Amino acid sequence: MNKMKLDIKKEDIPSIVLNYFKRNIPLIGLIVIVIMLMILSPSFLTKYNIISVLRQGSINGLLAFGVTIVIISGGIDLSVGSTLAFTGMIFAKAIVDGIPAPIAFVIALIAGAIIGAINGVLISRGKLQPFIATLGSMMVFRGLTLYISNGVPVSRLGDTGFAAWIGRGYFLGIPIPAIMLIIITIAFAFFLSKTVFGKRIYAIGGNAKGAKLSGINVKRNIVYIYMISGLLAAFAAVILVSRLDSAVPTAGISYELNAIAAAVIGGTSLTGGKGKASGTLIGILIIAVIINGLNLLGTSAYLQQIITGLIIIFAVIADRKK
Amino acid sequence: MKLELKKICKSFGPVEVLHNVDFHVNDNEVHALIGENGAGKSTLVKILTGIETCNSGKILIDGIEHKFNNVLDSEAIGIAIVNQELNLFTDMTVLENLFICKESSKLGIINKKAQIEIANRTLKRLGIKVDLNQPVSDLSIGMQQMLEISKSLILDAKLIVLDEPTSALTNIEIGNLFRVLNLLKKDGKSIIYISHRLNEIFELCDTITILRDGNFVLRDRVKNMSFDDVVKNMVGYDLGNLYPPKPDVKIGNVLLEARNLSKENQFKDVSFKVHEGEIIGFAGLMGFGRTEIMNVLFGVENRDAGEILFKDKLVKLSNVQHAKKLGIGYVTENRKEEGLFLDSNIKQNILYNNLDKVCKQFIINKNLLENLTNEFTQLVNLKFRDLDQLISELSGGNQQKVVLAKWLATNPTVLILDEPTRGIDVNSKKQIYELIFKLKEMNLGVILVSSELVELLGVADKIYVMCEGQIKAEIENKDVSDELIMKYMMGGN
Ligand SMILES: Nc1ncnc2c1ncn2[C@@H]1O[C@H](COP(=O)(O)OP(=O)(O)O)[C@@H](O)[C@H]1O
Ligand SMILES: [Mg+2]
């Protein structure tokens, strides 16, 4: 019955182009938005501005890649914003207490991974729905962050080495956070398409029962997946703290939603089994470009949420149509 | 590889489904495992491959006892299984599916070149032509089944288990499969072959083991057995009395008529009629459009083209409420997912489908509900403790009877039954056939979709044979052979 779909070779060029368009709606959307901003604002296409878009996108980007693999595996991670606040606070407090910044960095990453592991174990062993488990940990770690900081930011870390470099440094004129975003994108593209673990994430999200029958240790892999998400949230936290030279206990509120938005705009399906690193990157860039563009145009900041919301809805409808 | 399963017992919750089953497979033989639906064949081979664990019993391979905790354990010593259900990842490509959990990799990085080479070799052997980079969702069901079979050949297994591999294959594909199985046998492999198609068993297998209701019945050389011997041992008594005598009912006016129904990629130009007191059957392979047609008749899905007439009047049937109001009932093929609320009790299940009947001013009338439930559970011969018993505590056969009861309680004039006896015990089966005949006597029109040909031959007045979404033949059920129907099902003319 599917024979009708098969004969691709005979297709004429217009329909190949059309097909390409249909498959790459997010990319085309990004290009359209960029062209519009180029026309509307002369300062959009300056080197300085492009770099600042990348820098702004980097925090959301790191979170979004973690959330992307979680969603591909059929789950959801609402806790990344709180994880970011918590691990950022740990990082800042450690430095203020005199611990060398690189070691504080490792401590923060470990803390992030542990939070992810807790989520993963609650979901795979405790049989909690991912939404519930990560909603719970989102509140717990937000509360813990406020508790250990007394609700007060930890500012002026006084480190001029690593802790300044990772958020504020440059390499060949490009901000380090932007470079991190590029590296992580490439790493995730490779990880998802070329590695055994990457394929298993798709398998688990696409058909959990089938994955189990194929011999995949679904429970253990789920723990690893949430650990990666937590780890990336901690990485984002360190960059954010470094950039602001301050850890704010209310940092990262609603960042999880922006991360989910980026993944979804990029074609990741909430039902699991579908998604790509390149798609998520496009999602991240669309959100970053819109924030930046509306700033340049001097419009109300509230417009940004309206537009992002509409884009999510449109992206998912377009994705279903193809 | 020589395999001995000894005194295997297995329970799901309180229900024991395998009772002290012995199962021996010799080196280099093709061994048929036969039994009715629900006899425990799939469960037995799942235990053998580590997908399920047994409650007691031993697995000996070449005389050594093994314990398998998952499929990888059994694969490691050379056992591969093709499960009855398709277990593919439809969003992933053919290549990714073939190698999931069998990746050729170094340091966790996939060696795609090596995979392509092995895949091409395996597929060529099976005579399959397919684009390795295509997503599996683009393949036909038959092709997906072939892919499942190819998966088992990727590993160089010594014992291959095939659980009903041909139920969705075309004749050509079956031919290819048999050719490969014979090759494998020449290579010295053992094969366990589960199938409902007895002629396949006689063509392919050396030895046969029969299970009935979770018990071992017999093991013998195929050449010592006749077709009738096999059937008799499978069902436990002569098939003759599984199907009660057909009541002599005069077929009345047309109730429901479909004219040239079409839906893209699913079915095309489907026309048929069902009359008062008539049972029409739909034969065909799984996944070839029958369920989709029933969904359209019941307003679950829209059609692209075609007309539906109910009692000679054109009807739109664009939603389920409309279909119910007209008097159509629909027993779907998956009772657990679509037919029942498993965590609710019998009364509630009847209630949800008949709210309008038992509600007075938005309030449920307990007596009405009680009466309705009593009447229809009796009609379907339900065995239960009390009406507050949870559905999940009932056996498969009794669950199916609840589905029937909840639809009969709506007083339908046309009842659609999609695989009504799948996975239920022989006794319940027989009772369902008796019920279908009772409905015929009550002048209902019944549409019966079944993948079991014997069932259609035993029950239906007229059989529509479908292949690839089209009706290939319309046959009065008098002196037809199952071979003829099978031929149409496979696309012959
Ligand atoms: N996972 C399960 N949970 C509960 N009951 C099951 C499960 N799997 C199978 N059964 C029951 O075990 C019995 C044997 O099923 P199965 O092995 O699939 O039979 P067969 O393959 O011979 O048709 C049936 O009554 C079925 O309902
Ligand atoms: Mg079975």
PDB file of N, CA and C in Angstrom, chain B residues 262-332:
ATOM      1  N   SER B 262     -13.432   4.772  -0.178  1.00  0.00           N
ATOM      2  CA  SER B 262     -11.996   4.871  -0.431  1.00  0.00           C
ATOM      3  C   SER B 262     -11.352   5.752   0.613  1.00  0.00           C
ATOM      4  N   LYS B 263     -10.132   5.426   0.939  1.00  0.00           N
ATOM      5  CA  LYS B 263      -9.327   6.291   1.798  1.00  0.00           C
ATOM      6  C   LYS B 263      -7.886   6.119   1.374  1.00  0.00           C
ATOM      7  N   GLU B 264      -7.221   7.237   1.197  1.00  0.00           N
ATOM      8  CA  GLU B 264      -5.874   7.193   0.630  1.00  0.00           C
ATOM      9  C   GLU B 264      -4.960   6.315   1.467  1.00  0.00           C
ATOM     10  N   ASN B 265      -4.191   5.497   0.774  1.00  0.00           N
ATOM     11  CA  ASN B 265      -3.198   4.620   1.403  1.00  0.00           C
ATOM     12  C   ASN B 265      -3.791   3.538   2.289  1.00  0.00           C
ATOM     13  N   GLN B 266      -5.128   3.440   2.361  1.00  0.00           N
ATOM     14  CA  GLN B 266      -5.695   2.438   3.257  1.00  0.00           C
ATOM     15  C   GLN B 266      -6.607   1.461   2.539  1.00  0.00           C
ATOM     16  N   PHE B 267      -7.614   1.975   1.836  1.00  0.00           N
ATOM     17  CA  PHE B 267      -8.468   1.066   1.076  1.00  0.00           C
ATOM     18  C   PHE B 267      -9.088   1.808  -0.093  1.00  0.00           C
ATOM     19  N   LYS B 268      -9.620   1.019  -1.032  1.00  0.00           N
ATOM     20  CA  LYS B 268     -10.073   1.624  -2.270  1.00  0.00           C
ATOM     21  C   LYS B 268     -11.298   0.901  -2.798  1.00  0.00           C
ATOM     22  N   ASP B 269     -12.313   1.653  -3.189  1.00  0.00           N
ATOM     23  CA  ASP B 269     -13.492   1.100  -3.855  1.00  0.00           C
ATOM     24  C   ASP B 269     -14.102  -0.085  -3.132  1.00  0.00           C
ATOM     25  N   VAL B 270     -14.327   0.077  -1.864  1.00  0.00           N
ATOM     26  CA  VAL B 270     -14.870  -1.037  -1.092  1.00  0.00           C
ATOM     27  C   VAL B 270     -16.397  -0.927  -1.046  1.00  0.00           C
ATOM     28  N   SER B 271     -17.073  -1.964  -1.548  1.00  0.00           N
ATOM     29  CA  SER B 271     -18.534  -1.986  -1.511  1.00  0.00           C
ATOM     30  C   SER B 271     -19.009  -3.298  -0.908  1.00  0.00           C
ATOM     31  N   PHE B 272     -20.002  -3.211  -0.045  1.00  0.00           N
ATOM     32  CA  PHE B 272     -20.598  -4.436   0.489  1.00  0.00           C
ATOM     33  C   PHE B 272     -21.929  -4.096   1.135  1.00  0.00           C
ATOM     34  N   LYS B 273     -22.697  -5.148   1.463  1.00  0.00           N
ATOM     35  CA  LYS B 273     -24.007  -4.966   2.089  1.00  0.00           C
ATOM     36  C   LYS B 273     -24.141  -5.949   3.228  1.00  0.00           C
ATOM     37  N   VAL B 274     -24.824  -5.542   4.267  1.00  0.00           N
ATOM     38  CA  VAL B 274     -25.197  -6.520   5.282  1.00  0.00           C
ATOM     39  C   VAL B 274     -26.697  -6.403   5.536  1.00  0.00           C
ATOM     40  N   HIS B 275     -27.358  -7.579   5.537  1.00  0.00           N
ATOM     41  CA  HIS B 275     -28.816  -7.642   5.665  1.00  0.00           C
ATOM     42  C   HIS B 275     -29.223  -8.055   7.070  1.00  0.00           C
ATOM     43  N   GLU B 276     -30.514  -7.940   7.346  1.00  0.00           N
ATOM     44  CA  GLU B 276     -31.055  -8.457   8.603  1.00  0.00           C
ATOM     45  C   GLU B 276     -30.790  -9.953   8.684  1.00  0.00           C
ATOM     46  N   GLY B 277     -30.306 -10.390   9.836  1.00  0.00           N
ATOM     47  CA  GLY B 277     -30.081 -11.821  10.032  1.00  0.00           C
ATOM     48  C   GLY B 277     -28.919 -12.381   9.237  1.00  0.00           C
ATOM     49  N   GLU B 278     -28.034 -11.506   8.794  1.00  0.00           N
ATOM     50  CA  GLU B 278     -26.914 -11.990   7.982  1.00  0.00           C
ATOM     51  C   GLU B 278     -25.589 -11.754   8.712  1.00  0.00           C
ATOM     52  N   ILE B 279     -24.687 -12.698   8.536  1.00  0.00           N
ATOM     53  CA  ILE B 279     -23.342 -12.530   9.090  1.00  0.00           C
ATOM     54  C   ILE B 279     -22.384 -12.432   7.906  1.00  0.00           C
ATOM     55  N   ILE B 280     -21.787 -11.266   7.716  1.00  0.00           N
ATOM     56  CA  ILE B 280     -20.800 -11.208   6.641  1.00  0.00           C
ATOM     57  C   ILE B 280     -19.408 -11.187   7.257  1.00  0.00           C
ATOM     58  N   GLY B 281     -18.479 -11.855   6.578  1.00  0.00           N
ATOM     59  CA  GLY B 281     -17.124 -11.970   7.103  1.00  0.00           C
ATOM     60  C   GLY B 281     -16.143 -11.207   6.232  1.00  0.00           C
ATOM     61  N   PHE B 282     -15.107 -10.648   6.852  1.00  0.00           N
ATOM     62  CA  PHE B 282     -14.020 -10.033   6.100  1.00  0.00           C
ATOM     63  C   PHE B 282     -12.742 -10.818   6.345  1.00  0.00           C
ATOM     64  N   ALA B 283     -12.226 -11.421   5.262  1.00  0.00           N
ATOM     65  CA  ALA B 283     -10.968 -12.153   5.372  1.00  0.00           C
ATOM     66  C   ALA B 283      -9.860 -11.288   4.801  1.00  0.00           C
ATOM     67  N   GLY B 284      -8.659 -11.498   5.259  1.00  0.00           N
ATOM     68  CA  GLY B 284      -7.533 -10.740   4.733  1.00  0.00           C
ATOM     69  C   GLY B 284      -6.382 -10.773   5.706  1.00  0.00           C
ATOM     70  N   LEU B 285      -5.245 -10.234   5.259  1.00  0.00           N
ATOM     71  CA  LEU B 285      -4.081 -10.218   6.128  1.00  0.00           C
ATOM     72  C   LEU B 285      -4.145  -9.015   7.056  1.00  0.00           C
ATOM     73  N   MET B 286      -3.443  -9.131   8.166  1.00  0.00           N
ATOM     74  CA  MET B 286      -3.354  -8.004   9.100  1.00  0.00           C
ATOM     75  C   MET B 286      -2.806  -6.787   8.381  1.00  0.00           C
ATOM     76  N   GLY B 287      -3.309  -5.647   8.749  1.00  0.00           N
ATOM     77  CA  GLY B 287      -2.728  -4.416   8.215  1.00  0.00           C
ATOM     78  C   GLY B 287      -3.092  -4.141   6.776  1.00  0.00           C
ATOM     79  N   PHE B 288      -4.111  -4.796   6.268  1.00  0.00           N
ATOM     80  CA  PHE B 288      -4.487  -4.515   4.890  1.00  0.00           C
ATOM     81  C   PHE B 288      -5.855  -3.873   4.789  1.00  0.00           C
ATOM     82  N   GLY B 289      -6.188  -3.022   5.722  1.00  0.00           N
ATOM     83  CA  GLY B 289      -7.325  -2.144   5.513  1.00  0.00           C
ATOM     84  C   GLY B 289      -8.644  -2.540   6.143  1.00  0.00           C
ATOM     85  N   ARG B 290      -8.736  -3.722   6.737  1.00  0.00           N
ATOM     86  CA  ARG B 290     -10.053  -4.119   7.225  1.00  0.00           C
ATOM     87  C   ARG B 290     -10.492  -3.283   8.420  1.00  0.00           C
ATOM     88  N   THR B 291      -9.589  -3.152   9.399  1.00  0.00           N
ATOM     89  CA  THR B 291      -9.942  -2.362  10.574  1.00  0.00           C
ATOM     90  C   THR B 291     -10.230  -0.920  10.194  1.00  0.00           C
ATOM     91  N   GLU B 292      -9.482  -0.415   9.235  1.00  0.00           N
ATOM     92  CA  GLU B 292      -9.672   0.972   8.804  1.00  0.00           C
ATOM     93  C   GLU B 292     -11.070   1.171   8.227  1.00  0.00           C
ATOM     94  N   ILE B 293     -11.563   0.167   7.488  1.00  0.00           N
ATOM     95  CA  ILE B 293     -12.918   0.268   6.939  1.00  0.00           C
ATOM     96  C   ILE B 293     -13.938   0.309   8.073  1.00  0.00           C
ATOM     97  N   MET B 294     -13.739  -0.547   9.059  1.00  0.00           N
ATOM     98  CA  MET B 294     -14.684  -0.593  10.182  1.00  0.00           C
ATOM     99  C   MET B 294     -14.672   0.741  10.923  1.00  0.00           C
ATOM    100  N   ASN B 295     -13.487   1.326  11.057  1.00  0.00           N
ATOM    101  CA  ASN B 295     -13.404   2.641  11.706  1.00  0.00           C
ATOM    102  C   ASN B 295     -14.246   3.672  10.965  1.00  0.00           C
ATOM    103  N   VAL B 296     -14.250   3.582   9.649  1.00  0.00           N
ATOM    104  CA  VAL B 296     -15.042   4.520   8.857  1.00  0.00           C
ATOM    105  C   VAL B 296     -16.542   4.243   9.053  1.00  0.00           C
ATOM    106  N   LEU B 297     -16.920   2.960   9.066  1.00  0.00           N
ATOM    107  CA  LEU B 297     -18.331   2.611   9.241  1.00  0.00           C
ATOM    108  C   LEU B 297     -18.856   3.116  10.575  1.00  0.00           C
ATOM    109  N   PHE B 298     -17.977   3.216  11.545  1.00  0.00           N
ATOM    110  CA  PHE B 298     -18.406   3.613  12.874  1.00  0.00           C
ATOM    111  C   PHE B 298     -18.163   5.096  13.127  1.00  0.00           C
ATOM    112  N   GLY B 299     -17.689   5.799  12.093  1.00  0.00           N
ATOM    113  CA  GLY B 299     -17.504   7.243  12.254  1.00  0.00           C
ATOM    114  C   GLY B 299     -16.279   7.637  13.050  1.00  0.00           C
ATOM    115  N   VAL B 300     -15.360   6.698  13.273  1.00  0.00           N
ATOM    116  CA  VAL B 300     -14.140   7.031  14.008  1.00  0.00           C
ATOM    117  C   VAL B 300     -13.195   7.809  13.097  1.00  0.00           C
ATOM    118  N   GLU B 301     -13.186   7.403  11.827  1.00  0.00           N
ATOM    119  CA  GLU B 301     -12.312   8.063  10.863  1.00  0.00           C
ATOM    120  C   GLU B 301     -13.157   8.533   9.684  1.00  0.00           C
ATOM    121  N   ASN B 302     -12.653   9.530   8.981  1.00  0.00           N
ATOM    122  CA  ASN B 302     -13.356  10.000   7.800  1.00  0.00           C
ATOM    123  C   ASN B 302     -12.920   9.225   6.576  1.00  0.00           C
ATOM    124  N   ARG B 303     -13.810   9.165   5.600  1.00  0.00           N
ATOM    125  CA  ARG B 303     -13.452   8.548   4.330  1.00  0.00           C
ATOM    126  C   ARG B 303     -13.131   9.644   3.331  1.00  0.00           C
ATOM    127  N   ASP B 304     -12.370   9.269   2.287  1.00  0.00           N
ATOM    128  CA  ASP B 304     -12.094  10.243   1.230  1.00  0.00           C
ATOM    129  C   ASP B 304     -13.228  10.266   0.225  1.00  0.00           C
ATOM    130  N   ALA B 305     -13.800   9.101  -0.032  1.00  0.00           N
ATOM    131  CA  ALA B 305     -14.872   9.031  -1.022  1.00  0.00           C
ATOM    132  C   ALA B 305     -15.765   7.850  -0.701  1.00  0.00           C
ATOM    133  N   GLY B 306     -16.953   7.854  -1.301  1.00  0.00           N
ATOM    134  CA  GLY B 306     -17.858   6.733  -1.137  1.00  0.00           C
ATOM    135  C   GLY B 306     -19.082   7.088  -0.305  1.00  0.00           C
ATOM    136  N   GLU B 307     -20.110   6.239  -0.428  1.00  0.00           N
ATOM    137  CA  GLU B 307     -21.368   6.492   0.258  1.00  0.00           C
ATOM    138  C   GLU B 307     -21.687   5.369   1.225  1.00  0.00           C
ATOM    139  N   ILE B 308     -22.361   5.726   2.298  1.00  0.00           N
ATOM    140  CA  ILE B 308     -22.851   4.708   3.217  1.00  0.00           C
ATOM    141  C   ILE B 308     -24.363   4.878   3.335  1.00  0.00           C
ATOM    142  N   LEU B 309     -25.092   3.767   3.190  1.00  0.00           N
ATOM    143  CA  LEU B 309     -26.542   3.814   3.330  1.00  0.00           C
ATOM    144  C   LEU B 309     -26.951   2.979   4.511  1.00  0.00           C
ATOM    145  N   PHE B 310     -27.832   3.553   5.350  1.00  0.00           N
ATOM    146  CA  PHE B 310     -28.354   2.798   6.461  1.00  0.00           C
ATOM    147  C   PHE B 310     -29.856   2.645   6.232  1.00  0.00           C
ATOM    148  N   LYS B 311     -30.309   1.427   6.136  1.00  0.00           N
ATOM    149  CA  LYS B 311     -31.702   1.131   5.792  1.00  0.00           C
ATOM    150  C   LYS B 311     -32.129   1.938   4.568  1.00  0.00           C
ATOM    151  N   ASP B 312     -31.305   1.888   3.523  1.00  0.00           N
ATOM    152  CA  ASP B 312     -31.578   2.524   2.236  1.00  0.00           C
ATOM    153  C   ASP B 312     -31.541   4.039   2.258  1.00  0.00           C
ATOM    154  N   LYS B 313     -31.121   4.649   3.360  1.00  0.00           N
ATOM    155  CA  LYS B 313     -31.002   6.104   3.383  1.00  0.00           C
ATOM    156  C   LYS B 313     -29.539   6.492   3.463  1.00  0.00           C
ATOM    157  N   LEU B 314     -29.148   7.484   2.669  1.00  0.00           N
ATOM    158  CA  LEU B 314     -27.772   7.954   2.734  1.00  0.00           C
ATOM    159  C   LEU B 314     -27.483   8.529   4.115  1.00  0.00           C
ATOM    160  N   VAL B 315     -26.363   8.135   4.697  1.00  0.00           N
ATOM    161  CA  VAL B 315     -25.992   8.715   5.993  1.00  0.00           C
ATOM    162  C   VAL B 315     -24.562   9.219   5.930  1.00  0.00           C
ATOM    163  N   LYS B 316     -24.290  10.263   6.732  1.00  0.00           N
ATOM    164  CA  LYS B 316     -22.950  10.846   6.693  1.00  0.00           C
ATOM    165  C   LYS B 316     -21.963  10.035   7.522  1.00  0.00           C
ATOM    166  N   LEU B 317     -22.406   9.608   8.687  1.00  0.00           N
ATOM    167  CA  LEU B 317     -21.570   8.856   9.612  1.00  0.00           C
ATOM    168  C   LEU B 317     -20.242   9.549   9.866  1.00  0.00           C
ATOM    169  N   SER B 318     -20.307  10.812  10.243  1.00  0.00           N
ATOM    170  CA  SER B 318     -19.057  11.526  10.421  1.00  0.00           C
ATOM    171  C   SER B 318     -18.560  11.481  11.858  1.00  0.00           C
ATOM    172  N   ASN B 319     -19.354  10.935  12.761  1.00  0.00           N
ATOM    173  CA  ASN B 319     -18.822  10.751  14.112  1.00  0.00           C
ATOM    174  C   ASN B 319     -19.474   9.561  14.805  1.00  0.00           C
ATOM    175  N   VAL B 320     -18.838   9.173  15.906  1.00  0.00           N
ATOM    176  CA  VAL B 320     -19.254   7.970  16.615  1.00  0.00           C
ATOM    177  C   VAL B 320     -20.668   8.108  17.185  1.00  0.00           C
ATOM    178  N   GLN B 321     -20.991   9.311  17.686  1.00  0.00           N
ATOM    179  CA  GLN B 321     -22.312   9.519  18.277  1.00  0.00           C
ATOM    180  C   GLN B 321     -23.405   9.200  17.255  1.00  0.00           C
ATOM    181  N   HIS B 322     -23.163   9.649  16.029  1.00  0.00           N
ATOM    182  CA  HIS B 322     -24.124   9.398  14.964  1.00  0.00           C
ATOM    183  C   HIS B 322     -24.275   7.902  14.715  1.00  0.00           C
ATOM    184  N   ALA B 323     -23.135   7.234  14.635  1.00  0.00           N
ATOM    185  CA  ALA B 323     -23.169   5.790  14.371  1.00  0.00           C
ATOM    186  C   ALA B 323     -23.934   5.058  15.462  1.00  0.00           C
ATOM    187  N   LYS B 324     -23.686   5.453  16.712  1.00  0.00           N
ATOM    188  CA  LYS B 324     -24.376   4.793  17.820  1.00  0.00           C
ATOM    189  C   LYS B 324     -25.877   5.042  17.751  1.00  0.00           C
ATOM    190  N   LYS B 325     -26.231   6.284  17.423  1.00  0.00           N
ATOM    191  CA  LYS B 325     -27.642   6.634  17.372  1.00  0.00           C
ATOM    192  C   LYS B 325     -28.372   5.824  16.299  1.00  0.00           C
ATOM    193  N   LEU B 326     -27.690   5.590  15.182  1.00  0.00           N
ATOM    194  CA  LEU B 326     -28.297   4.791  14.122  1.00  0.00           C
ATOM    195  C   LEU B 326     -28.503   3.344  14.559  1.00  0.00           C
ATOM    196  N   GLY B 327     -27.696   2.902  15.513  1.00  0.00           N
ATOM    197  CA  GLY B 327     -27.802   1.516  15.934  1.00  0.00           C
ATOM    198  C   GLY B 327     -26.667   0.637  15.440  1.00  0.00           C
ATOM    199  N   ILE B 328     -25.488   1.237  15.371  1.00  0.00           N
ATOM    200  CA  ILE B 328     -24.317   0.436  15.013  1.00  0.00           C
ATOM    201  C   ILE B 328     -23.491   0.224  16.276  1.00  0.00           C
ATOM    202  N   GLY B 329     -23.012  -0.978  16.459  1.00  0.00           N
ATOM    203  CA  GLY B 329     -22.125  -1.285  17.583  1.00  0.00           C
ATOM    204  C   GLY B 329     -20.784  -1.740  17.039  1.00  0.00           C
ATOM    205  N   TYR B 330     -19.723  -1.515  17.799  1.00  0.00           N
ATOM    206  CA  TYR B 330     -18.398  -1.813  17.256  1.00  0.00           C
ATOM    207  C   TYR B 330     -17.501  -2.410  18.335  1.00  0.00           C
ATOM    208  N   VAL B 331     -17.270  -3.709  18.235  1.00  0.00           N
ATOM    209  CA  VAL B 331     -16.331  -4.377  19.131  1.00  0.00           C
ATOM    210  C   VAL B 331     -14.962  -4.311  18.463  1.00  0.00           C
ATOM    211  N   THR B 332     -14.075  -3.470  19.007  1.00  0.00           N
ATOM    212  CA  THR B 332     -12.793  -3.227  18.323  1.00  0.00           C
ATOM    213  C   THR B 332     -11.818  -4.375  18.534  1.00  0.00           C
TER     214      THR B 332
END
